[in-house]
Coordinates of C-alpha atoms in Angstrom, one line a residue:
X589 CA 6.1 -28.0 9.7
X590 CA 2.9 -29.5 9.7
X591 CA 0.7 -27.1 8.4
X592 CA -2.0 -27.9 6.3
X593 CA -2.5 -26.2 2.8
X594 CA -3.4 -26.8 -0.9
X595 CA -1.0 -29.1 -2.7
X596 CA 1.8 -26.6 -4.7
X597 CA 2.9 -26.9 -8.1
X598 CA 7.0 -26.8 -9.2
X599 CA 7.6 -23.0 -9.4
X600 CA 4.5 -21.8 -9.6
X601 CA 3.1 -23.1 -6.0
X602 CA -0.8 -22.4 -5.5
X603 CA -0.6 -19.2 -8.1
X604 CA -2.9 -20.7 -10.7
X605 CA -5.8 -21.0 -8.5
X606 CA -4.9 -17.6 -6.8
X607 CA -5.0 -15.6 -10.4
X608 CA -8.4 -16.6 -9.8
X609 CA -9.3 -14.8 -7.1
X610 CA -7.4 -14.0 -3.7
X611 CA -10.5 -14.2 -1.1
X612 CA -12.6 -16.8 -2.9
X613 CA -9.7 -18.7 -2.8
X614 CA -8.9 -17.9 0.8
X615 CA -12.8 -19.1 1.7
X616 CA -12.6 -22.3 0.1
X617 CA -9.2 -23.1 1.7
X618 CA -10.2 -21.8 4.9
X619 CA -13.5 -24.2 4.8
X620 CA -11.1 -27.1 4.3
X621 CA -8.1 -26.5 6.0
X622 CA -9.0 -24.7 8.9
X623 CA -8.7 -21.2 10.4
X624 CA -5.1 -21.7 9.1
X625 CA -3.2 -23.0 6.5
X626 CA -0.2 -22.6 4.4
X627 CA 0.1 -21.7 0.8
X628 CA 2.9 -20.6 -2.1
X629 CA 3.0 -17.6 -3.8
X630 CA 5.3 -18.9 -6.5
X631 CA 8.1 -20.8 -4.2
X632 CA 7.6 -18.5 -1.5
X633 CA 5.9 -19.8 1.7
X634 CA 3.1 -18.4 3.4
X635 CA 0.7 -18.7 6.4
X636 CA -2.8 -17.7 6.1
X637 CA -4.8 -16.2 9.1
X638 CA -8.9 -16.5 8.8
X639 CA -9.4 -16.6 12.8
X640 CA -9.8 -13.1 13.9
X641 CA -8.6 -13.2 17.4
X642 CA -5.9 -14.5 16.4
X643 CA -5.4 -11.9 13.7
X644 CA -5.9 -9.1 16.4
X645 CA -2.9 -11.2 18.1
X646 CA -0.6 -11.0 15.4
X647 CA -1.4 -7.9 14.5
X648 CA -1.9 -5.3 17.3
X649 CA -0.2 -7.2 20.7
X650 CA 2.4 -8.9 18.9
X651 CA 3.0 -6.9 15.9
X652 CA 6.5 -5.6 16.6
X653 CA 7.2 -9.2 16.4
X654 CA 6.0 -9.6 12.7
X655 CA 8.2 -7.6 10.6
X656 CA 8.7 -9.4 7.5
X657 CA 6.6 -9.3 4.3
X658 CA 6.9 -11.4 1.3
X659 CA 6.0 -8.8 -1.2
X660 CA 9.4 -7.6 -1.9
X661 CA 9.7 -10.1 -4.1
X662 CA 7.1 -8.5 -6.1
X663 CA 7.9 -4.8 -5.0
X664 CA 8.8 -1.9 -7.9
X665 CA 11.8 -0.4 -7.2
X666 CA 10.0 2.8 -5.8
X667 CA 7.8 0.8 -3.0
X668 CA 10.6 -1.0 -1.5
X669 CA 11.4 1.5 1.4
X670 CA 7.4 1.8 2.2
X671 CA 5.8 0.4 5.7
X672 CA 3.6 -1.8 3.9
X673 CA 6.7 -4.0 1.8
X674 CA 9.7 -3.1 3.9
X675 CA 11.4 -5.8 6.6
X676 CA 13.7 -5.4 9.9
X677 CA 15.2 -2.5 10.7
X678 CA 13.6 -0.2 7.4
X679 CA 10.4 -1.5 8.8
X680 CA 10.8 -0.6 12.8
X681 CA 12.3 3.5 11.2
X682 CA 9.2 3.6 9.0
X683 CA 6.5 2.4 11.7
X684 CA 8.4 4.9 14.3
X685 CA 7.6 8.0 12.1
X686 CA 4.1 6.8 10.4
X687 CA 2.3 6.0 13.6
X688 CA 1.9 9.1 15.6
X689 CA 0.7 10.2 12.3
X690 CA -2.4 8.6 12.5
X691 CA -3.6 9.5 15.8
X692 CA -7.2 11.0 15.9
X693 CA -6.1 14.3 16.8
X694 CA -4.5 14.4 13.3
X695 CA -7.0 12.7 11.6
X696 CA -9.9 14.9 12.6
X697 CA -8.1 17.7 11.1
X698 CA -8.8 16.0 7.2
X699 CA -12.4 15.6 8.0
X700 CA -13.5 19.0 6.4
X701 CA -11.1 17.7 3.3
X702 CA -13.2 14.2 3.4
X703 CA -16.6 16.0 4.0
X704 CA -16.2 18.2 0.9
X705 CA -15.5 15.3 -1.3
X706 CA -18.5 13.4 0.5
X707 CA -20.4 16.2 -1.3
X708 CA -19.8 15.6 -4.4
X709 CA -20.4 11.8 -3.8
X710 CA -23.9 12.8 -3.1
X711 CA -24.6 15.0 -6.6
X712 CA -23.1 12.4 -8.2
X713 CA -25.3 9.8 -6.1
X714 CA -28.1 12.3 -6.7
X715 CA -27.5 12.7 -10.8
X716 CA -27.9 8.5 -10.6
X717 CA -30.9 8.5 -9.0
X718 CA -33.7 6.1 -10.2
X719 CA -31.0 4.7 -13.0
X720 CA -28.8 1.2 -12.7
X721 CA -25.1 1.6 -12.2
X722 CA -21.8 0.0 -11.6
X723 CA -21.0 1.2 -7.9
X724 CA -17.5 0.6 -8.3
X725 CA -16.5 2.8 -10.6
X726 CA -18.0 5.5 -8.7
X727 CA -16.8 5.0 -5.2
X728 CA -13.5 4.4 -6.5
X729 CA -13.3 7.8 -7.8
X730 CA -14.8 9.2 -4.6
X731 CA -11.5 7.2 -2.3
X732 CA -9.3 8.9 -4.8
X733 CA -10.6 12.1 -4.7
X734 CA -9.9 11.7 -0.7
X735 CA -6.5 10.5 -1.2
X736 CA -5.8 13.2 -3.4
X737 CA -6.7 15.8 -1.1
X738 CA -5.4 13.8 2.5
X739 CA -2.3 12.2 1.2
X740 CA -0.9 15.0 -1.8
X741 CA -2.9 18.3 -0.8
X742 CA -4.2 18.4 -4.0
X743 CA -7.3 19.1 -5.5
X744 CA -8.4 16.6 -8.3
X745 CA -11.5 15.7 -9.4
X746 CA -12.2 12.0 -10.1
X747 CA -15.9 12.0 -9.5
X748 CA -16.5 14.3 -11.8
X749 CA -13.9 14.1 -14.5
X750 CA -13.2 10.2 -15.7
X751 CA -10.4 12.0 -17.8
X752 CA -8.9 13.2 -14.4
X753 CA -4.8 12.6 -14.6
X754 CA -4.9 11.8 -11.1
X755 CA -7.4 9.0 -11.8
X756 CA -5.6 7.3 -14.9
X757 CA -2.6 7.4 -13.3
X758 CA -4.0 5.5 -10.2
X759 CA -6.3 2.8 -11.8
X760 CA -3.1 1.7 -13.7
X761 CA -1.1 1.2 -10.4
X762 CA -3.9 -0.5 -8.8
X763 CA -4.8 -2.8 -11.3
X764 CA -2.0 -5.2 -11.7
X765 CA -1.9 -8.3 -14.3
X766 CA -0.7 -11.0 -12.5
X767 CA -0.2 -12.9 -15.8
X768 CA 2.0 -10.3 -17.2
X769 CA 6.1 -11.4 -17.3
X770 CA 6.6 -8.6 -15.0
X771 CA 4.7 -10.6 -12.3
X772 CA 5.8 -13.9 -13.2
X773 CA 9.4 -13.8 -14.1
X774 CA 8.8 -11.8 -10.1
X775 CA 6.9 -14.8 -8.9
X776 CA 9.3 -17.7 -10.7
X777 CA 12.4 -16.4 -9.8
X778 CA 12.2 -13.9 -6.6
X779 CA 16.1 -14.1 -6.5
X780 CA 16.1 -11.6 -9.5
X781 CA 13.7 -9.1 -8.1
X782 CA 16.8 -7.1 -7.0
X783 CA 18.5 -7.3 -10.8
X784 CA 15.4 -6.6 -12.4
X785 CA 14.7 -3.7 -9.9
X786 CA 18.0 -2.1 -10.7
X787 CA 17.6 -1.9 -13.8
X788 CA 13.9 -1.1 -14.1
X789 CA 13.3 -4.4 -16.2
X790 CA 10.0 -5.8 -16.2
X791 CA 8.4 -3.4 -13.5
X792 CA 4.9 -4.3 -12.3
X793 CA 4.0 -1.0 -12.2
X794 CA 5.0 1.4 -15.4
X795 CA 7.0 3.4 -14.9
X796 CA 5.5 6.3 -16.1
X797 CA 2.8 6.2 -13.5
X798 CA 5.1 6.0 -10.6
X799 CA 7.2 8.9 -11.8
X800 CA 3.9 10.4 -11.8
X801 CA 3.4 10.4 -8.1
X802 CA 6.8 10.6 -7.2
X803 CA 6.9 14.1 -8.9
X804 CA 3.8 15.4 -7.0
X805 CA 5.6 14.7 -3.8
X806 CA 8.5 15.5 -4.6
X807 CA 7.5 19.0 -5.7
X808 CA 5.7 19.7 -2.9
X809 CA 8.1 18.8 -0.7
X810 CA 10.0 21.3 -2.2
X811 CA 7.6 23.6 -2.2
X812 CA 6.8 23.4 1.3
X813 CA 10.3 23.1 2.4
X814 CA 11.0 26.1 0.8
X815 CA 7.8 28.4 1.6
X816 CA 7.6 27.1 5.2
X817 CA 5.2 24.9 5.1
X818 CA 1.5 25.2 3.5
X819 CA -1.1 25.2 6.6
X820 CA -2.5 22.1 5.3
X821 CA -3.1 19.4 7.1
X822 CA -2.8 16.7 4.8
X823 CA -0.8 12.9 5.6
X824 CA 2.5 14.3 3.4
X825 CA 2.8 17.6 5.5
X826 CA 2.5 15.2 9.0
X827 CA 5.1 12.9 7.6
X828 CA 7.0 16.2 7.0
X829 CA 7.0 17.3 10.5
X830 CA 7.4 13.7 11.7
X831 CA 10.7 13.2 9.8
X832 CA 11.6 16.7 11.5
X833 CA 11.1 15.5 14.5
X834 CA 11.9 12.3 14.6
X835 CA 10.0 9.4 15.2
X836 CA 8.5 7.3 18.1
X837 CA 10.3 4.0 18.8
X838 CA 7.6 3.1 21.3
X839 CA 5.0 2.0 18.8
X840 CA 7.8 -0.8 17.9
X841 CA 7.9 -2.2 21.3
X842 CA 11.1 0.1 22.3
X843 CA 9.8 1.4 25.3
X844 CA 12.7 3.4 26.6
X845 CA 11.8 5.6 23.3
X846 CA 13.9 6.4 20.3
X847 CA 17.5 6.2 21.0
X848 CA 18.7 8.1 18.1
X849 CA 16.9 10.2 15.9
X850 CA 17.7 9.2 11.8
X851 CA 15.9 11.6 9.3
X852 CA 14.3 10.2 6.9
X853 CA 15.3 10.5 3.7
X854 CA 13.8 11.6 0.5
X855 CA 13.2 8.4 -1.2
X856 CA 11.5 6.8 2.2
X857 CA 9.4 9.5 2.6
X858 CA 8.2 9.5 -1.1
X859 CA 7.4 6.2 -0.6
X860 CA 5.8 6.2 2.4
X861 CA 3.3 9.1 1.5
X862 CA 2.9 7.5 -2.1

């Protein structure tokens, strides 16, 4: 097609120097190709954007244009139906209920949630004062902390606890070996991604830790469902009331609205709060 890009390798396209680091890699690329270039994850195309406007292009006026994603190929079994790795149709459903979720009406109503585990942040900021540390670690636990009590309505306590079940469970889904076979048999051979999927052979994530989340919202769901709802205002109750009422096909470029209203069913909306 004519787009410029790093020279692939036989199977393994550009993934060598990726394992090295995503956005170095990106910068150096960008400063030699251009604010756009092509690459291989494995033998899997892909275009890079590095110009912002035309970022903004692709992904706010024409976005219900770009549907497809090439992570499936390296999805778990439990992510395929989310926003973020679905394509087509599953995509266009998911982005109909998700968005009027994240209106600023909505989101205001988690800022007392976010403000009480902003506190923390500062005793633990506080308790650190005057003494060299490893920021990471510690504003990692604080975005957890937030998406334990936003996303699951539940209270952990990451900051605070480095034992927390919440955290141990999420800093093994979040830190992915891409040299493990899971990854690479994924990345050599996408065409088995389904097989392996099926089966639960070589999953990126363990399973253990994706049962894990899938049991908190699948509880509470049930929960909720059954009590009436909680009164919290957390992103799995609006995805609850957004799958009750169906979602908005405008966001998708539909402007005559949604046509017909399809719940959503358990599994999609497990995945899309998880």
């Amino acid at each position: 097609m004519g787009i410029k890009g790093p020279f692939p390798l036989p199977l393994l396209g550009n993934f060598l120097t990726l394992g090295k680091g995503m956005i170095p890699s990106y910068d150096k690329w960008s400063k030699k190709y251009g604010k756009y270039f092509g690459i291989y994850f494995g033998r899997q195309s892909a275009l890079v954007i590095t110009d912002a406007d035309m970022a903004r292009q692709i992904l706010i006026k024409d976005f219900p244009s770009f549907q497809s994603r090439i992570l499936p190929s390296f999805s778990s079994p439990y992510l395929a139906d989310t926003i973020i790795e679905s394509t087509g149709e599953v995509w266009k459903r998911g982005r109909s209920y998700m968005s009027p979720t994240f209106s600023g009406s909505k989101m205001k109503q988690m800022v007392p949630a976010m403000n009480s585990k902003c506190d923390i942040l500062m005793e633990v900021l506080k308790n650190k004062e005057g003494k060299s540390f490893d920021s990471k670690p510690v504003f990692g636990a604080y975005v957890l902390d937030i998406v334990a009590c936003c996303a699951y309505g539940l209270e952990s306590d990451c900051q605070r606890n480095p034992d927390d079940t919440f955290l141990n469970h999420a800093k093994t889904i979040l830190e992915v070996d891409m040299k493990s076979p899971a990854f690479i048999s994924r990345l050599l051979f996408p065409f088995l991604t389904p097989l392996l999927n099926k089966f639960r052979v070589f999953d990126i994530t363990p399973k253990k830790d994706l049962d894990f989340f899938a049991d908190i919202v699948r509880t509470a769901i049930e929960l909720r469902t059954e009590s009436g709802g909680t009164g919290k205002k957390d992103f799995l109750q609006l995805m609850m009331d957004a799958a009750e009422t169906g979602g908005d096909d405008s966001v998708n470029g539909d402007k005559d609205g949604p046509k017909k209203k399809i719940p959503l069913t358990e599994r999609e909306l497990i995945g899309q709060v998880r």
